[in-house]
Coordinates of C-alpha atoms (C1' of nucleotides) in Angstrom, one line a residue:
Chain A
M241 CA -9.7 18.7 33.4
N242 CA -8.2 20.0 30.2
L243 CA -5.9 17.2 29.6
Q244 CA -3.2 18.7 27.4
F245 CA -2.1 16.2 24.8
S246 CA 0.9 17.2 22.9
I247 CA 2.7 14.7 20.9
Q248 CA 6.5 15.1 21.1
P249 CA 7.1 14.7 17.4
N250 CA 10.0 12.4 16.5
E251 CA 12.0 15.0 14.6
K252 CA 12.7 12.6 11.9
L253 CA 9.0 12.6 10.9
A254 CA 9.1 16.0 9.4
L255 CA 12.0 18.2 8.3
R256 CA 10.4 21.2 9.9
N257 CA 7.6 21.0 12.4
P258 CA 4.5 21.9 10.3
E259 CA 2.6 22.9 13.4
S260 CA 4.9 25.9 13.9
T261 CA 3.9 27.9 10.8
E262 CA 0.8 28.9 9.0
L263 CA 2.0 27.3 5.8
G264 CA 2.9 24.1 7.6
R265 CA -0.6 23.8 9.1
K266 CA -2.1 24.5 5.8
I267 CA 0.0 21.8 4.2
V268 CA -1.1 19.1 6.6
R269 CA -4.7 20.3 6.9
E270 CA -5.2 20.4 3.1
G271 CA -2.9 17.6 2.4
L272 CA -4.9 15.3 4.6
L273 CA -8.1 16.2 2.8
L274 CA -6.5 15.8 -0.6
M275 CA -5.0 12.4 0.3
M276 CA -8.4 11.2 1.4
E277 CA -9.9 12.4 -1.8
L278 CA -7.3 11.1 -4.2
G279 CA -5.9 8.1 -2.3
Y280 CA -2.3 7.8 -1.6
E281 CA -1.2 6.7 -5.0
H282 CA -2.8 9.6 -6.9
F283 CA -1.8 12.1 -4.3
T284 CA 1.2 14.3 -5.3
F285 CA 3.0 17.2 -3.8
K286 CA 2.4 19.1 -7.0
K287 CA -1.3 18.9 -6.7
L288 CA -1.1 19.8 -3.0
A289 CA 1.0 22.8 -3.9
E290 CA -1.7 24.1 -6.3
I291 CA -4.4 23.7 -3.7
T292 CA -2.4 25.4 -0.9
Q293 CA -1.2 28.2 -3.3
T294 CA 2.4 27.4 -2.6
T295 CA 5.1 25.5 -4.5
E296 CA 6.3 22.0 -4.5
A297 CA 9.7 23.1 -3.2
S298 CA 8.1 24.7 -0.1
I299 CA 6.3 21.5 0.7
Y300 CA 9.5 19.5 0.4
R301 CA 11.0 21.8 3.1
Y302 CA 8.5 20.2 5.5
F303 CA 8.3 16.6 4.4
E304 CA 10.9 14.5 2.7
N305 CA 8.3 12.8 0.6
K306 CA 4.7 11.8 0.6
H307 CA 5.4 8.6 2.5
R308 CA 6.6 10.7 5.4
L309 CA 3.5 12.8 5.2
L310 CA 1.3 9.7 5.4
L311 CA 3.4 8.6 8.4
Y312 CA 2.8 12.0 9.9
F313 CA -1.0 11.6 9.6
L314 CA -0.9 8.2 11.0
T315 CA 1.3 9.2 13.9
W316 CA -1.4 11.7 14.8
Y317 CA -4.1 9.1 14.4
W318 CA -2.4 6.6 16.6
N319 CA -1.6 9.2 19.2
L320 CA -5.2 10.4 19.2
L321 CA -6.4 6.9 19.5
E322 CA -4.2 6.1 22.4
F323 CA -5.2 9.3 24.1
A324 CA -8.9 8.5 23.6
V325 CA -8.3 5.0 25.0
L326 CA -6.5 6.3 28.0
T327 CA -9.0 9.0 28.9
S328 CA -12.0 6.8 28.3
I329 CA -10.8 4.0 30.6
Q330 CA -9.3 6.1 33.4
N331 CA -12.3 5.9 35.6
I332 CA -13.2 2.3 34.9
A333 CA -11.9 -0.4 37.1
D334 CA -13.3 -3.5 35.5
P335 CA -11.0 -4.8 32.7
T336 CA -13.9 -6.2 30.8
Q337 CA -15.5 -2.8 30.6
K338 CA -12.3 -1.2 29.7
I339 CA -11.8 -3.5 26.7
G340 CA -15.4 -2.9 25.6
K341 CA -14.7 0.8 25.7
V342 CA -11.6 0.4 23.6
I343 CA -13.5 -1.5 20.9
D344 CA -16.1 1.2 21.1
I345 CA -13.4 3.8 20.4
L346 CA -11.8 1.8 17.6
T347 CA -15.1 1.5 15.8
S348 CA -16.5 4.9 16.3
P349 CA -15.6 8.3 14.9
L350 CA -12.6 9.8 16.8
P351 CA -13.8 11.7 19.8
D352 CA -13.4 15.4 19.5
V353 CA -11.0 15.9 22.3
G354 CA -7.5 17.2 21.8
E355 CA -6.2 19.2 18.9
A356 CA -4.9 17.7 15.7
A357 CA -3.0 20.6 14.2
G358 CA -6.2 21.7 12.5
M359 CA -6.6 18.4 10.8
S360 CA -10.0 16.8 10.4
K361 CA -10.5 13.9 12.7
S362 CA -12.8 12.1 10.4
A363 CA -10.3 12.5 7.5
L364 CA -7.6 11.2 9.7
Q365 CA -9.7 8.1 10.3
S366 CA -10.6 7.7 6.6
V367 CA -6.9 7.9 5.6
A368 CA -6.0 5.5 8.4
I369 CA -8.5 2.9 7.1
A370 CA -7.6 3.1 3.5
E371 CA -3.8 3.8 3.6
S372 CA -2.3 2.8 6.9
S373 CA -0.9 -0.6 5.7
K374 CA 1.1 1.2 3.1
V375 CA 3.2 2.9 5.7
Y376 CA 4.8 -0.4 6.8
L377 CA 4.3 -2.7 3.9
V378 CA 7.4 -1.2 2.1
K379 CA 10.9 -2.4 1.6
E380 CA 12.2 0.4 3.9
V381 CA 10.2 -0.9 6.9
D382 CA 13.2 -1.8 8.9
D383 CA 15.0 1.5 8.4
I384 CA 11.8 3.4 9.4
N385 CA 11.4 1.2 12.4
R386 CA 15.0 1.8 13.4
E387 CA 14.1 5.5 13.4
R388 CA 11.4 4.7 16.0
L389 CA 8.7 6.0 13.7
F390 CA 6.3 3.2 14.4
K391 CA 6.6 3.7 18.1
P392 CA 3.1 5.3 18.4
Y393 CA 1.5 2.3 16.7
K394 CA 3.4 -0.1 18.9
D395 CA 2.5 1.9 22.0
L396 CA -1.2 1.8 21.1
C397 CA -1.1 -1.9 20.6
A398 CA 1.0 -2.4 23.8
R399 CA -1.6 -0.4 25.7
I400 CA -4.4 -2.6 24.4
A401 CA -2.4 -5.8 25.0
A402 CA -1.9 -4.8 28.6
L403 CA -5.6 -4.6 29.1
F404 CA -5.9 -8.2 27.7
T405 CA -3.3 -9.4 30.1
E406 CA -5.1 -7.6 32.9
L407 CA -8.3 -9.4 32.2
N408 CA -6.6 -12.8 31.6
P409 CA -2.9 -12.9 32.7
A410 CA -2.6 -16.5 31.3
Y411 CA -3.6 -15.5 27.8
P412 CA -0.6 -16.3 25.6
Y413 CA -1.1 -13.9 22.7
P414 CA -2.0 -10.5 24.0
R415 CA 0.1 -8.5 21.5
S416 CA -1.0 -10.4 18.4
L417 CA -4.6 -10.1 19.5
A418 CA -4.1 -6.4 19.9
S419 CA -2.7 -6.0 16.5
T420 CA -5.4 -8.2 15.1
L421 CA -8.0 -6.0 16.8
V422 CA -6.6 -2.8 15.6
E423 CA -6.0 -4.0 12.0
M424 CA -9.5 -5.5 11.8
S425 CA -11.1 -2.4 13.2
Q426 CA -9.8 -0.8 10.0
F427 CA -10.1 -3.6 7.5
Q428 CA -13.7 -4.7 8.3
P429 CA -15.2 -1.3 7.6
Y430 CA -13.2 -1.1 4.4
F431 CA -14.4 -4.6 3.4
K432 CA -17.9 -3.7 4.4
E433 CA -17.9 -0.8 2.1
H434 CA -16.0 -2.2 -0.9
L435 CA -15.9 -6.0 -0.6
P436 CA -18.9 -6.9 1.4
A437 CA -18.6 -10.6 0.6
L438 CA -15.7 -10.6 3.0
T439 CA -17.9 -9.6 5.9
D440 CA -21.2 -10.2 7.6
F441 CA -22.3 -6.7 7.7
A442 CA -24.6 -6.3 4.8
E443 CA -25.9 -2.8 4.5
P444 CA -29.7 -3.4 5.0
K445 CA -29.3 -3.1 8.7
D446 CA -29.5 -6.7 10.0
G447 CA -28.4 -5.7 13.4
K448 CA -24.9 -7.1 13.1
R449 CA -22.2 -4.6 13.8
I450 CA -18.5 -4.6 13.4
A451 CA -18.1 -3.7 17.1
D452 CA -20.1 -6.8 18.0
Y453 CA -18.0 -9.0 15.9
L454 CA -14.8 -7.6 17.4
N455 CA -16.2 -7.9 20.9
H456 CA -17.1 -11.5 20.3
L457 CA -13.7 -12.2 18.8
V458 CA -11.7 -10.6 21.6
F459 CA -13.7 -11.9 24.6
S460 CA -13.9 -15.4 23.2
S461 CA -10.2 -15.5 23.0
L462 CA -9.7 -14.1 26.5
K463 CA -12.3 -16.3 28.1
Chain B
M1181 CA -5.7 -39.0 -8.7
N1182 CA -4.0 -36.2 -10.6
L1183 CA -6.4 -33.5 -9.9
Q1184 CA -6.1 -31.1 -12.7
F1185 CA -6.3 -27.6 -11.4
S1186 CA -6.5 -25.0 -14.1
I1187 CA -7.7 -21.6 -13.3
Q1188 CA -10.0 -20.1 -15.9
P1189 CA -8.4 -16.7 -16.0
N1190 CA -10.7 -13.8 -16.1
E1191 CA -9.6 -12.4 -19.4
K1192 CA -9.6 -8.9 -18.0
L1193 CA -6.7 -9.9 -15.8
A1194 CA -4.2 -9.9 -18.6
L1195 CA -4.3 -8.5 -22.1
R1196 CA -2.9 -11.7 -23.5
N1197 CA -2.6 -14.9 -21.6
P1198 CA 1.0 -15.1 -20.5
E1199 CA 0.9 -18.8 -20.0
S1200 CA 0.4 -19.3 -23.8
T1201 CA 3.8 -18.0 -24.9
E1202 CA 7.4 -18.4 -23.9
L1203 CA 7.8 -14.7 -23.4
G1204 CA 4.7 -14.5 -21.3
R1205 CA 5.9 -17.3 -19.0
K1206 CA 9.2 -15.6 -18.7
I1207 CA 7.6 -12.3 -17.8
V1208 CA 5.5 -13.7 -15.0
R1209 CA 8.3 -16.1 -13.7
E1210 CA 10.9 -13.4 -13.6
G1211 CA 8.5 -10.6 -12.7
L1212 CA 7.4 -12.5 -9.6
L1213 CA 11.0 -12.8 -8.4
L1214 CA 11.8 -9.2 -9.2
M1215 CA 8.7 -8.0 -7.4
M1216 CA 9.7 -10.0 -4.4
E1217 CA 13.2 -8.6 -4.5
L1218 CA 12.4 -5.0 -5.0
G1219 CA 8.9 -4.7 -3.5
Y1220 CA 5.9 -3.4 -5.4
E1221 CA 6.9 0.3 -5.3
H1222 CA 10.4 -0.1 -6.7
F1223 CA 9.3 -2.7 -9.2
T1224 CA 9.0 -1.3 -12.8
F1225 CA 8.3 -2.8 -16.2
K1226 CA 11.5 -1.3 -17.4
K1227 CA 13.6 -3.2 -14.9
L1228 CA 11.7 -6.4 -15.7
A1229 CA 12.3 -5.8 -19.5
E1230 CA 16.0 -5.6 -18.9
I1231 CA 16.1 -8.9 -16.9
T1232 CA 13.9 -10.7 -19.4
Q1233 CA 15.9 -9.4 -22.3
T1234 CA 12.8 -7.9 -23.8
T1235 CA 11.2 -4.4 -24.1
E1236 CA 8.8 -2.5 -22.0
A1237 CA 6.4 -2.4 -24.9
S1238 CA 6.4 -6.2 -25.1
I1239 CA 5.5 -6.4 -21.4
Y1240 CA 2.7 -3.9 -21.9
R1241 CA 1.2 -6.2 -24.5
Y1242 CA 0.6 -8.7 -21.7
F1243 CA -0.3 -6.6 -18.7
E1244 CA -2.0 -3.2 -18.6
N1245 CA 0.2 -2.1 -15.7
K1246 CA 2.1 -3.4 -12.7
H1247 CA -1.0 -3.4 -10.6
R1248 CA -2.6 -5.9 -12.9
L1249 CA 0.5 -8.0 -12.8
L1250 CA 0.3 -8.0 -9.0
L1251 CA -3.3 -9.0 -9.3
Y1252 CA -2.3 -11.8 -11.6
F1253 CA 0.2 -13.2 -9.0
L1254 CA -2.4 -12.9 -6.2
T1255 CA -5.0 -14.6 -8.3
W1256 CA -2.7 -17.6 -8.7
Y1257 CA -1.9 -17.5 -5.0
W1258 CA -5.6 -17.4 -4.0
N1259 CA -6.5 -20.2 -6.4
L1260 CA -3.6 -22.3 -5.2
L1261 CA -4.6 -21.8 -1.6
E1262 CA -8.2 -22.7 -2.3
F1263 CA -7.0 -25.8 -4.2
A1264 CA -4.8 -26.8 -1.3
V1265 CA -7.6 -26.3 1.1
L1266 CA -10.0 -28.4 -0.9
T1267 CA -7.7 -31.3 -1.5
S1268 CA -6.4 -31.4 2.1
I1269 CA -9.9 -31.6 3.6
Q1270 CA -11.6 -33.8 1.1
N1271 CA -11.1 -37.0 3.1
I1272 CA -11.8 -35.4 6.5
A1273 CA -15.3 -35.5 7.9
D1274 CA -14.8 -33.7 11.2
P1275 CA -15.2 -29.9 10.7
T1276 CA -12.8 -29.2 13.6
Q1277 CA -10.1 -31.1 11.9
K1278 CA -10.9 -29.5 8.6
I1279 CA -10.4 -26.0 10.1
G1280 CA -7.2 -27.1 11.8
K1281 CA -6.0 -28.2 8.4
V1282 CA -6.9 -24.9 6.8
I1283 CA -4.9 -23.0 9.4
D1284 CA -2.0 -25.4 8.8
I1285 CA -2.1 -24.6 5.1
L1286 CA -2.4 -20.8 5.6
T1287 CA 0.7 -20.8 7.8
S1288 CA 2.9 -23.3 5.9
P1289 CA 4.8 -23.0 2.7
L1290 CA 2.4 -23.6 -0.3
P1291 CA 2.3 -27.4 -1.0
D1292 CA 3.9 -28.3 -4.2
V1293 CA 0.9 -29.6 -6.0
G1294 CA -0.5 -28.1 -9.1
E1295 CA 1.4 -26.0 -11.6
A1296 CA 1.8 -22.2 -11.3
A1297 CA 2.9 -21.3 -14.8
G1298 CA 6.5 -21.8 -13.7
M1299 CA 6.2 -19.3 -10.9
S1300 CA 7.9 -20.1 -7.6
K1301 CA 5.4 -21.0 -4.9
S1302 CA 7.5 -19.5 -2.2
A1303 CA 7.9 -16.3 -4.1
L1304 CA 4.1 -16.1 -4.6
Q1305 CA 3.7 -16.5 -0.9
S1306 CA 6.3 -13.8 -0.1
V1307 CA 4.6 -11.4 -2.5
A1308 CA 1.2 -12.2 -1.1
I1309 CA 2.4 -11.4 2.4
A1310 CA 4.1 -8.2 1.6
E1311 CA 1.9 -6.8 -1.2
S1312 CA -1.6 -8.3 -1.2
S1313 CA -3.2 -5.4 0.6
K1314 CA -2.1 -3.0 -2.1
V1315 CA -4.2 -4.8 -4.6
Y1316 CA -7.5 -3.7 -3.0
L1317 CA -6.5 -0.6 -0.9
V1318 CA -6.7 1.6 -4.0
K1319 CA -9.2 4.1 -5.2
E1320 CA -10.0 1.8 -8.2
V1321 CA -11.2 -1.0 -5.9
D1322 CA -14.9 -0.7 -6.9
D1323 CA -14.1 -0.8 -10.6
I1324 CA -11.8 -3.8 -10.2
N1325 CA -14.4 -5.5 -8.1
R1326 CA -17.0 -4.9 -10.8
E1327 CA -14.7 -6.8 -13.2
R1328 CA -14.9 -9.8 -10.8
L1329 CA -11.2 -9.7 -10.3
F1330 CA -11.4 -10.3 -6.6
K1331 CA -13.6 -13.4 -7.0
P1332 CA -10.7 -15.8 -6.2
Y1333 CA -10.1 -14.1 -2.9
K1334 CA -13.8 -14.0 -2.1
D1335 CA -14.1 -17.7 -3.0
L1336 CA -11.3 -18.6 -0.7
C1337 CA -12.8 -16.8 2.1
A1338 CA -16.3 -18.1 1.4
R1339 CA -14.9 -21.7 1.4
I1340 CA -13.4 -21.1 4.8
A1341 CA -16.5 -19.3 6.1
A1342 CA -18.5 -22.4 5.1
L1343 CA -16.3 -24.6 7.3
F1344 CA -17.0 -22.3 10.2
T1345 CA -20.7 -22.5 9.6
E1346 CA -20.4 -26.2 9.4
L1347 CA -18.8 -26.4 12.8
N1348 CA -21.1 -23.9 14.4
P1349 CA -24.2 -23.0 12.3
A1350 CA -25.2 -20.4 14.9
Y1351 CA -21.9 -18.4 14.7
P1352 CA -23.0 -15.0 13.4
Y1353 CA -19.7 -13.8 11.7
P1354 CA -18.3 -16.6 9.6
R1355 CA -17.2 -14.4 6.7
S1356 CA -15.6 -11.7 8.8
L1357 CA -13.8 -14.4 10.8
A1358 CA -12.6 -15.9 7.6
S1359 CA -11.2 -12.7 6.2
T1360 CA -9.7 -12.0 9.6
L1361 CA -8.0 -15.4 9.5
V1362 CA -6.7 -15.0 6.0
E1363 CA -5.4 -11.5 6.6
M1364 CA -3.8 -12.3 9.9
S1365 CA -2.1 -15.4 8.4
Q1366 CA -0.3 -12.9 6.3
F1367 CA 0.1 -10.0 8.7
Q1368 CA 1.4 -11.9 11.7
P1369 CA 4.4 -13.4 9.8
Y1370 CA 5.2 -9.9 8.4
F1371 CA 4.9 -8.3 11.9
K1372 CA 7.0 -11.1 13.4
E1373 CA 9.7 -10.4 11.0
H1374 CA 9.6 -6.6 10.9
L1375 CA 7.6 -5.3 13.8
P1376 CA 7.9 -8.0 16.4
A1377 CA 6.5 -5.8 19.2
L1378 CA 3.1 -6.3 17.5
T1379 CA 3.2 -10.0 18.1
D1380 CA 4.1 -12.7 20.7
F1381 CA 6.4 -14.7 18.5
A1382 CA 9.8 -13.6 19.5
E1383 CA 12.5 -15.3 17.5
P1384 CA 14.3 -17.2 20.3
K1385 CA 11.9 -20.1 20.0
D1386 CA 9.6 -19.9 23.0
G1387 CA 7.3 -22.4 21.6
K1388 CA 4.6 -20.0 20.5
R1389 CA 3.6 -20.3 16.9
I1390 CA 1.4 -18.2 14.7
A1391 CA -0.7 -21.3 13.8
D1392 CA -1.4 -21.8 17.5
Y1393 CA -2.5 -18.2 17.9
L1394 CA -4.8 -18.5 14.9
N1395 CA -6.2 -21.8 16.1
H1396 CA -6.9 -20.3 19.5
L1397 CA -8.5 -17.3 17.9
V1398 CA -10.8 -19.2 15.6
F1399 CA -11.9 -22.0 17.8
S1400 CA -12.5 -19.7 20.7
S1401 CA -14.9 -17.7 18.5
L1402 CA -16.6 -20.8 17.2
K1403 CA -17.0 -22.4 20.6
Chain C
dA998 C1' 13.3 50.1 15.0
dC999 C1' 16.7 47.7 12.6
dA1000 C1' 19.8 44.1 11.2
dA1001 C1' 20.4 39.4 10.7
dA1002 C1' 18.3 35.1 10.0
dA1003 C1' 14.9 32.3 8.4
dA1004 C1' 11.2 31.1 5.5
dT1005 C1' 9.0 31.4 1.2
dG1006 C1' 8.1 32.2 -3.9
dA1007 C1' 9.5 31.9 -8.5
dT1008 C1' 11.8 29.4 -11.6
dA1009 C1' 14.2 25.8 -13.7
dG1010 C1' 16.2 21.6 -14.2
dT1011 C1' 17.1 16.3 -13.6
dT1012 C1' 15.9 11.6 -13.4
dG1013 C1' 12.8 8.1 -13.6
dT1014 C1' 8.1 6.0 -14.2
dA1015 C1' 4.3 5.0 -16.8
dC1016 C1' 2.8 4.8 -20.5
dT1017 C1' 1.7 5.1 -26.4
dA1018 C1' 3.1 4.9 -31.2
dT1019 C1' 5.5 3.4 -35.3
dT1020 C1' 7.9 0.5 -38.2
dA1021 C1' 10.9 -3.3 -39.2
dT1022 C1' 11.8 -8.0 -38.3
dT1023 C1' 11.0 -12.5 -36.7
dT1024 C1' 8.0 -16.3 -35.7
dT1025 C1' 3.8 -18.9 -36.1
dT1026 C1' -0.1 -20.5 -38.5
dT1027 C1' -2.7 -22.0 -42.6
Chain D
dA922 C1' 5.0 -19.9 -49.4
dA923 C1' 1.9 -16.4 -48.1
dA924 C1' -0.6 -14.3 -44.5
dA925 C1' -1.1 -13.2 -39.9
dA926 C1' 0.6 -12.5 -35.5
dA927 C1' 4.1 -11.5 -32.2
dT928 C1' 8.2 -9.2 -31.0
dA929 C1' 12.2 -5.9 -31.2
dA930 C1' 13.9 -1.5 -31.8
dT931 C1' 13.3 3.0 -31.3
dA932 C1' 11.1 7.2 -30.2
dG933 C1' 8.4 10.1 -27.8
dT934 C1' 4.9 12.2 -24.2
dA935 C1' 3.2 13.3 -19.6
dC936 C1' 3.9 13.5 -15.2
dA937 C1' 6.0 12.2 -10.6
dA938 C1' 9.6 12.9 -7.5
dC939 C1' 12.7 15.2 -6.5
dT940 C1' 17.1 19.2 -6.2
dA941 C1' 19.1 23.8 -6.9
dT942 C1' 19.3 28.8 -7.1
dC943 C1' 18.3 33.2 -6.0
dA944 C1' 15.3 37.1 -5.0
dT945 C1' 11.8 38.5 -1.8
dT946 C1' 9.2 38.5 2.2
dT947 C1' 8.5 37.5 7.1
dT948 C1' 10.2 36.7 11.6
dT949 C1' 13.3 37.2 15.4
dG950 C1' 16.8 39.0 18.5
dT951 C1' 18.7 43.2 20.4

DNA sequence: ACAAAAATGATAGTTGTACTATTATTTTTT
DNA sequence: AAAAAATAATAGTACAACTATCATTTTTGT
């Protein structure tokens, strides 16, 4: 029953596998919290070195730069999400139910299964919501893509797209709908918190939930 | 018939109105092209100063920093979009047709109506696609929002949301659907170009178009 | 248990970004 | 033509994003 979930890290992600040493684990554990606290732009390796009682140079031995560190966090996040999706639907036969479950997972705190190299699951989710776009909205996107570093994100979307096709094989846009779903499961909570005019989820609980919106969106399309 | 469309610039956007001087216009005109070429991260005021044959200090007299300059570009973009939406639907009565027209506008090159302080419309669109998220996915989002600097984006979404409500007054998520539509009209072309696995719009023309996807998405929901 | 190898710490230095300040010169306004 | 405003030229600061060197500590293989 203990489903072992080990990501085979693309070795281009990190210069040295941070999971293999105490310092490496400290860097990613504390680095994640610091990036959540400061935001990607204000986060620096120097500040992280102070917190982890190490030096900038030591951090650079693990990660080429902070963009790679962000990518490392997101790789974990995407892998954990895909894992959560897979395990949660494994005993469900009905595709409608499976998709509902996926939306549930996308809009809930990450389930506490699997290890994440000591990193906080909720911090991973916060960083994913606020920073994930920055990992591919860069000039270097094609180079990074060539290194296969977006594979975990693509795999997650492909997995979800396959469920859409299972429910409705004639639906013509399963992959776009999957990327829309994943992106919006991050943007809508962000908008809800910071730019509520862009959503319908005003704080005084009016019963509307993001999950309901996404369910409506997806199932309307697949109908 | 010449609908004058002048944005009343929030004076917090720029320190000095760049439209009012030759140098100001040059800064935004060349700055836009340079930001498109280099991407937001690699764009600097120093490089822009070289190109415009001026000094860093002079540019800083117009814009506090490059984030404000990006916001300036996007403000124009959002205003131009809203203007295009308004003019294109003004003679249409049928809400279904209006929404179709809006999706058309969101997925086509910006129509060449209105002036944009000498800035290239296609460059505005490119920058909007690749960089717009970076304007609100920052720690300072709440401060910027308090200055009303996201109003043009909210107005655009509100306008679109109103059309959704017009078509189906019972639809519970008009604003989220509007922000989803606007965001996806930018993300899907970006994905199509850089991460095509996340879309269904493979280059060898298979007839599927982003506009068709968005139409299907929106009208399914509003059905 | 010991030598070799690897990782880390301490330190320093480079380049570039993101600004701010000062003063002289040019341009615009009245 | 004088006053005011904008710009150019120049300089300088703080900090980000690295790279390099070498001594020390820790780990690993035998």
